[in-house]
Short mmCIF file of C-alpha atoms in Angstrom, two decimals:
data_model
loop_
_atom_site.label_atom_id
_atom_site.label_comp_id
_atom_site.label_asym_id
_atom_site.label_seq_id
_atom_site.Cartn_x
_atom_site.Cartn_y
_atom_site.Cartn_z
CA UNK A 1 -14.83 50.72 52.15
CA UNK A 2 -17.24 48.50 50.79
CA UNK A 3 -18.51 47.87 47.29
CA UNK A 4 -21.66 50.63 47.15
CA UNK A 5 -18.93 53.07 48.51
CA UNK A 6 -16.57 51.97 45.36
CA UNK A 7 -19.24 52.42 43.09
CA UNK A 8 -19.49 55.85 44.28
CA UNK A 9 -16.04 56.72 43.85
CA UNK A 10 -16.19 55.69 40.33
CA UNK A 11 -19.41 57.32 39.43
CA UNK A 12 -18.24 60.67 40.51
CA UNK A 13 -15.07 60.24 38.78
CA UNK A 14 -16.72 59.32 35.37
CA UNK A 15 -19.10 62.08 35.61
CA UNK A 16 -17.01 64.70 37.47
CA UNK A 17 -20.59 65.94 38.77
CA UNK A 18 -21.81 64.87 42.30
CA UNK A 19 -25.42 65.66 41.56
CA UNK A 20 -25.34 63.41 38.20
CA UNK A 21 -23.39 60.50 40.24
CA UNK A 22 -26.08 60.55 42.95
CA UNK A 23 -28.65 59.96 40.08
CA UNK A 24 -26.74 57.68 38.68
CA UNK A 25 -26.43 55.52 42.15
CA UNK A 26 -29.85 55.89 42.70
CA UNK A 27 -29.24 57.62 46.00
CA UNK A 28 -29.21 61.41 47.10
CA UNK A 29 -26.40 63.80 46.76
CA UNK A 30 -26.07 64.73 50.26
CA UNK A 31 -25.89 61.10 51.19
CA UNK A 32 -23.14 60.34 48.64
CA UNK A 33 -21.46 63.56 49.19
CA UNK A 34 -21.33 62.18 53.04
CA UNK A 35 -20.26 58.81 52.12
CA UNK A 36 -17.42 60.19 49.82
CA UNK A 37 -16.37 62.20 52.61
CA UNK A 38 -16.31 59.39 55.15
CA UNK A 39 -14.16 57.74 52.96
CA UNK A 40 -11.88 60.35 52.58
CA UNK A 41 -11.54 60.54 56.40
CA UNK A 42 -10.69 56.55 57.03
CA UNK A 43 -8.22 56.80 54.27
CA UNK A 44 -6.75 60.01 55.33
CA UNK A 45 -6.22 60.97 51.57
CA UNK A 46 -8.12 63.69 49.50
CA UNK A 47 -9.52 62.06 46.16
CA UNK A 48 -11.71 65.19 45.05
CA UNK A 49 -10.97 68.73 44.69
CA UNK A 50 -14.69 70.65 44.16
CA UNK A 51 -15.88 73.88 44.38
CA UNK A 52 -18.91 75.06 42.49
CA UNK A 53 -17.87 74.76 39.06
CA UNK A 54 -15.91 71.64 38.58
CA UNK A 55 -14.98 68.38 40.44
CA UNK A 56 -11.23 67.30 39.90
CA UNK A 57 -9.69 64.48 41.05
CA UNK A 58 -5.91 63.95 43.10
CA UNK A 59 -3.32 61.98 41.98
CA UNK A 60 -4.12 60.01 44.59
CA UNK A 61 -7.11 59.58 44.13
CA UNK A 62 -6.62 58.60 40.52
CA UNK A 63 -4.97 55.75 41.83
CA UNK A 64 -7.35 54.63 44.38
CA UNK A 65 -10.17 54.99 41.51
CA UNK A 66 -8.44 53.16 39.36
CA UNK A 67 -8.34 50.03 41.94
CA UNK A 68 -11.39 50.62 43.02
CA UNK A 69 -12.89 50.02 39.02
CA UNK A 70 -10.75 46.82 39.07
CA UNK A 71 -12.05 45.76 42.30
CA UNK A 72 -16.14 46.18 40.46
CA UNK A 73 -15.23 44.54 37.29
CA UNK A 74 -14.06 41.39 39.06
CA UNK A 75 -16.71 41.47 41.44
CA UNK A 76 -18.91 41.35 38.19
CA UNK A 77 -16.90 38.73 36.66
CA UNK A 78 -17.08 36.75 39.42
CA UNK A 79 -21.60 37.07 39.37
CA UNK A 80 -21.12 36.34 35.39
CA UNK A 81 -18.79 33.13 35.80
CA UNK A 82 -21.68 32.29 38.60
CA UNK A 83 -24.46 32.84 36.19
CA UNK A 84 -22.35 31.04 33.37
CA UNK A 85 -22.23 28.05 35.30
CA UNK A 86 -25.87 27.58 35.32
CA UNK A 87 -26.53 28.30 31.92
CA UNK A 88 -24.02 29.99 29.57
CA UNK A 89 -27.12 31.34 27.35
CA UNK A 90 -28.56 33.51 29.67
CA UNK A 91 -27.93 36.69 32.03
CA UNK A 92 -26.80 39.65 30.51
CA UNK A 93 -25.23 40.30 27.35
CA UNK A 94 -24.15 43.99 26.53
CA UNK A 95 -23.52 44.53 22.63
CA UNK A 96 -22.33 47.50 21.10
CA UNK A 97 -21.93 48.94 17.80
CA UNK A 98 -20.51 52.56 16.52
CA UNK A 99 -23.62 54.81 14.98
CA UNK A 100 -23.07 54.14 11.20
CA UNK A 101 -23.50 50.48 11.69
CA UNK A 102 -25.83 50.19 14.65
CA UNK A 103 -28.90 51.55 13.23
CA UNK A 104 -28.50 49.34 9.96
CA UNK A 105 -27.34 45.99 11.69
CA UNK A 106 -29.22 45.82 14.59
CA UNK A 107 -33.16 45.35 13.71
CA UNK A 108 -32.57 42.38 11.66
CA UNK A 109 -30.05 41.05 14.07
CA UNK A 110 -31.61 41.21 17.47
CA UNK A 111 -34.94 39.23 16.71
CA UNK A 112 -32.41 36.39 15.25
CA UNK A 113 -30.40 36.54 18.76
CA UNK A 114 -33.19 36.20 20.80
CA UNK A 115 -34.53 33.55 18.61
CA UNK A 116 -31.32 31.46 19.30
CA UNK A 117 -30.72 32.76 22.63
CA UNK A 118 -34.21 33.02 24.19
CA UNK A 119 -33.00 33.41 27.88
CA UNK A 120 -30.41 35.77 26.95
CA UNK A 121 -30.87 39.59 28.41
CA UNK A 122 -29.44 41.65 25.25
CA UNK A 123 -28.40 45.12 25.91
CA UNK A 124 -27.91 47.33 22.88
CA UNK A 125 -25.52 49.98 23.18
CA UNK A 126 -24.31 52.64 20.45
CA UNK A 127 -21.36 54.81 20.92
CA UNK A 128 -18.21 56.00 18.88
CA UNK A 129 -15.29 53.35 18.43
CA UNK A 130 -12.85 55.05 20.59
CA UNK A 131 -15.67 54.96 23.56
CA UNK A 132 -16.53 51.66 22.81
CA UNK A 133 -12.80 50.05 22.90
CA UNK A 134 -12.22 52.33 26.38
CA UNK A 135 -15.82 50.70 27.65
CA UNK A 136 -14.50 47.36 26.44
CA UNK A 137 -11.41 47.27 28.68
CA UNK A 138 -13.53 48.70 31.47
CA UNK A 139 -16.08 45.65 31.25
CA UNK A 140 -18.85 47.95 30.98
CA UNK A 141 -19.78 45.97 27.63
CA UNK A 142 -19.32 42.30 26.57
CA UNK A 143 -18.71 42.64 22.78
CA UNK A 144 -18.51 45.47 20.15
CA UNK A 145 -19.17 45.37 16.20
CA UNK A 146 -16.39 47.49 15.09
CA UNK A 147 -14.35 48.28 11.84
CA UNK A 148 -10.85 47.18 11.55
CA UNK A 149 -8.32 47.89 12.34
CA UNK A 150 -8.71 47.33 16.26
CA UNK A 151 -5.71 47.05 18.58
CA UNK A 152 -5.43 46.13 22.24
CA UNK A 153 -3.31 43.21 23.39
CA UNK A 154 -6.32 42.10 25.90
CA UNK A 155 -8.79 41.90 23.19
CA UNK A 156 -9.99 39.28 20.93
CA UNK A 157 -10.86 40.56 17.27
CA UNK A 158 -12.91 38.32 15.09
CA UNK A 159 -13.73 39.53 11.36
CA UNK A 160 -17.05 38.86 10.43
CA UNK A 161 -17.71 40.66 6.70
CA UNK A 162 -16.39 42.90 4.49
CA UNK A 163 -18.64 46.14 3.73
CA UNK A 164 -18.02 47.88 0.38
CA UNK A 165 -18.49 51.56 -0.45
CA UNK A 166 -20.33 52.58 -3.16
CA UNK A 167 -20.53 56.24 -4.74
CA UNK A 168 -23.58 58.40 -3.71
CA UNK A 169 -24.75 61.25 -6.15
CA UNK A 170 -27.99 62.72 -6.94
CA UNK A 171 -30.13 61.91 -10.13
CA UNK A 172 -29.06 64.95 -11.22
CA UNK A 173 -25.51 64.77 -10.97
CA UNK A 174 -23.05 63.97 -14.41
CA UNK A 175 -22.01 60.94 -12.65
CA UNK A 176 -25.79 59.44 -11.89
CA UNK A 177 -25.72 57.40 -15.30
CA UNK A 178 -22.24 55.93 -14.35
CA UNK A 179 -22.79 52.29 -14.01
CA UNK A 180 -19.27 51.61 -12.67
CA UNK A 181 -16.78 54.29 -11.08
CA UNK A 182 -12.98 54.35 -11.21
CA UNK A 183 -12.28 55.74 -7.98
CA UNK A 184 -9.07 58.01 -9.34
CA UNK A 185 -11.64 59.68 -11.40
CA UNK A 186 -13.13 61.25 -8.42
CA UNK A 187 -9.81 63.52 -7.72
CA UNK A 188 -11.77 66.22 -9.19
CA UNK A 189 -14.75 66.04 -7.15
CA UNK A 190 -14.81 66.96 -3.22
CA UNK A 191 -16.50 64.45 -1.01
CA UNK A 192 -18.76 64.98 2.06
CA UNK A 193 -17.74 63.40 4.99
CA UNK A 194 -18.88 62.74 8.11
CA UNK A 195 -17.20 64.93 11.38
CA UNK A 196 -14.21 64.37 13.32
CA UNK A 197 -14.94 61.15 15.70
CA UNK A 198 -16.56 58.55 13.35
CA UNK A 199 -15.01 55.72 12.17
CA UNK A 200 -16.42 55.99 8.77
CA UNK A 201 -14.54 59.04 7.89
CA UNK A 202 -11.17 57.86 8.67
CA UNK A 203 -11.83 54.90 6.35
CA UNK A 204 -13.32 57.67 3.68
CA UNK A 205 -10.48 60.08 4.34
CA UNK A 206 -7.89 56.76 3.87
CA UNK A 207 -9.47 56.41 0.50
CA UNK A 208 -9.06 60.21 -0.28
CA UNK A 209 -5.40 60.07 0.69
CA UNK A 210 -4.65 57.18 -1.70
CA UNK A 211 -6.51 58.66 -4.53
CA UNK A 212 -5.74 62.29 -4.32
CA UNK A 213 -9.45 63.07 -3.15
CA UNK A 214 -10.08 66.35 -1.57
CA UNK A 215 -12.66 66.60 1.48
CA UNK A 216 -15.35 69.12 1.10
CA UNK A 217 -14.21 71.61 3.38
CA UNK A 218 -17.16 73.59 3.93
CA UNK A 219 -19.40 70.88 5.53
CA UNK A 220 -19.05 68.16 7.84
CA UNK A 221 -22.14 65.85 8.67
CA UNK A 222 -23.22 64.80 12.30
CA UNK A 223 -24.70 61.12 10.76
CA UNK A 224 -25.04 59.33 7.52
CA UNK A 225 -28.63 60.35 7.07
CA UNK A 226 -27.40 63.70 7.05
CA UNK A 227 -24.69 62.98 4.41
CA UNK A 228 -28.06 61.44 2.55
CA UNK A 229 -30.09 64.48 2.77
CA UNK A 230 -27.26 66.67 1.16
CA UNK A 231 -26.62 64.44 -1.30
CA UNK A 232 -30.43 63.97 -2.38
CA UNK A 233 -30.36 68.02 -2.43
CA UNK A 234 -27.53 67.84 -4.81
CA UNK A 235 -25.36 69.53 -2.80
CA UNK A 236 -22.42 66.91 -2.85
CA UNK A 237 -21.30 63.48 -3.14
CA UNK A 238 -20.06 60.85 -0.86
CA UNK A 239 -19.10 57.40 -0.31
CA UNK A 240 -21.98 55.35 1.49
CA UNK A 241 -21.18 51.85 3.04
CA UNK A 242 -23.56 49.24 1.55
CA UNK A 243 -25.10 48.08 4.58
CA UNK A 244 -26.33 51.76 4.72
CA UNK A 245 -28.18 51.42 1.58
CA UNK A 246 -31.63 50.94 0.45
CA UNK A 247 -31.66 50.24 -3.27
CA UNK A 248 -35.17 51.03 -4.07
CA UNK A 249 -34.40 54.60 -3.37
CA UNK A 250 -35.42 56.56 -6.28
CA UNK A 251 -33.62 60.22 -5.13
CA UNK A 252 -29.95 58.88 -4.66
CA UNK A 253 -28.19 56.94 -7.52
CA UNK A 254 -25.70 54.64 -5.99
CA UNK A 255 -22.67 53.37 -8.07
CA UNK A 256 -20.46 50.55 -7.28
CA UNK A 257 -16.46 50.93 -7.56
CA UNK A 258 -14.43 49.02 -10.01
CA UNK A 259 -12.31 46.59 -8.40
CA UNK A 260 -10.46 46.80 -6.00
CA UNK A 261 -13.37 48.21 -4.43
CA UNK A 262 -12.57 50.22 -1.28
CA UNK A 263 -14.57 48.67 1.45
CA UNK A 264 -14.34 48.49 5.72
CA UNK A 265 -13.99 45.11 7.30
CA UNK A 266 -16.37 44.75 10.12
CA UNK A 267 -15.30 42.22 13.35
CA UNK A 268 -16.75 41.32 16.55
CA UNK A 269 -14.21 42.50 19.60
CA UNK A 270 -14.61 41.10 23.06
CA UNK A 271 -12.21 40.60 26.16
CA UNK A 272 -9.80 37.47 26.09
CA UNK A 273 -10.79 36.87 29.68
CA UNK A 274 -14.35 37.10 28.81
CA UNK A 275 -16.84 34.35 30.19
CA UNK A 276 -19.50 35.11 27.42
CA UNK A 277 -17.24 33.50 24.38
CA UNK A 278 -19.95 31.13 24.02
CA UNK A 279 -22.81 33.74 22.94
CA UNK A 280 -20.08 35.45 21.00
CA UNK A 281 -19.50 32.54 19.24
CA UNK A 282 -23.40 32.45 18.11
CA UNK A 283 -23.47 36.05 17.17
CA UNK A 284 -20.20 35.65 14.99
CA UNK A 285 -21.88 32.58 13.34
CA UNK A 286 -25.06 34.59 12.53
CA UNK A 287 -23.22 37.61 10.92
CA UNK A 288 -20.55 35.75 9.19
#
């Protein structure tokens, strides 16, 4: 079994679809299927169960695929070590962030990184927190900008900055002229929040639970921009992270909270075994 064949196995396992896996690996579907069948015959083990509707991994197949993933990760690490030896600030660097941060931090940050490390091939990735942590463990990304807490014995977590929450209301809302908000007084209102899976929702819910604030149950937004539009329309109020706020806006009033302000802490997270710690340090310095 060679590395290419291992990559076929992992692609099928990840995508659970032979056609999509073939596209991902830039081979024809018959070629990929034939190679998988050849591997199964060579090992005398059934790795996948498949029919016209779905692809399932056998128990033996799970162990084989897990080993293949580890081998591919180590091969990639060998390449990175060799590349790093020539120039620690060159080659690919895959930097990720969750959606409610990426939109607002990447545009200003990327030009600074390129100026500081011009030979670096920066690849930007946006995904939800749980997926990014999993991709860090798998070696699919080099570092991620995440909101604390982040857990994982194999991960290094470096806090960068605190991002305060402000209350967002429409100009016609009774709270619009408030200069500073006592978070406890929000108990009489219902907050618009993001849908499940967004870490910003988790942070907002934590504040809600601490101060007996209710969530608006009839609506959950898919993005911060949707929340913003709902506030503009006077449909409700929400908590907005400061990094996402344009203070020049006139159709939304942003009200700071009294101290202690609710906030989230943004950190850069990477593997303890990473060969790209020098790059991470430079990014850390830019954002701290």
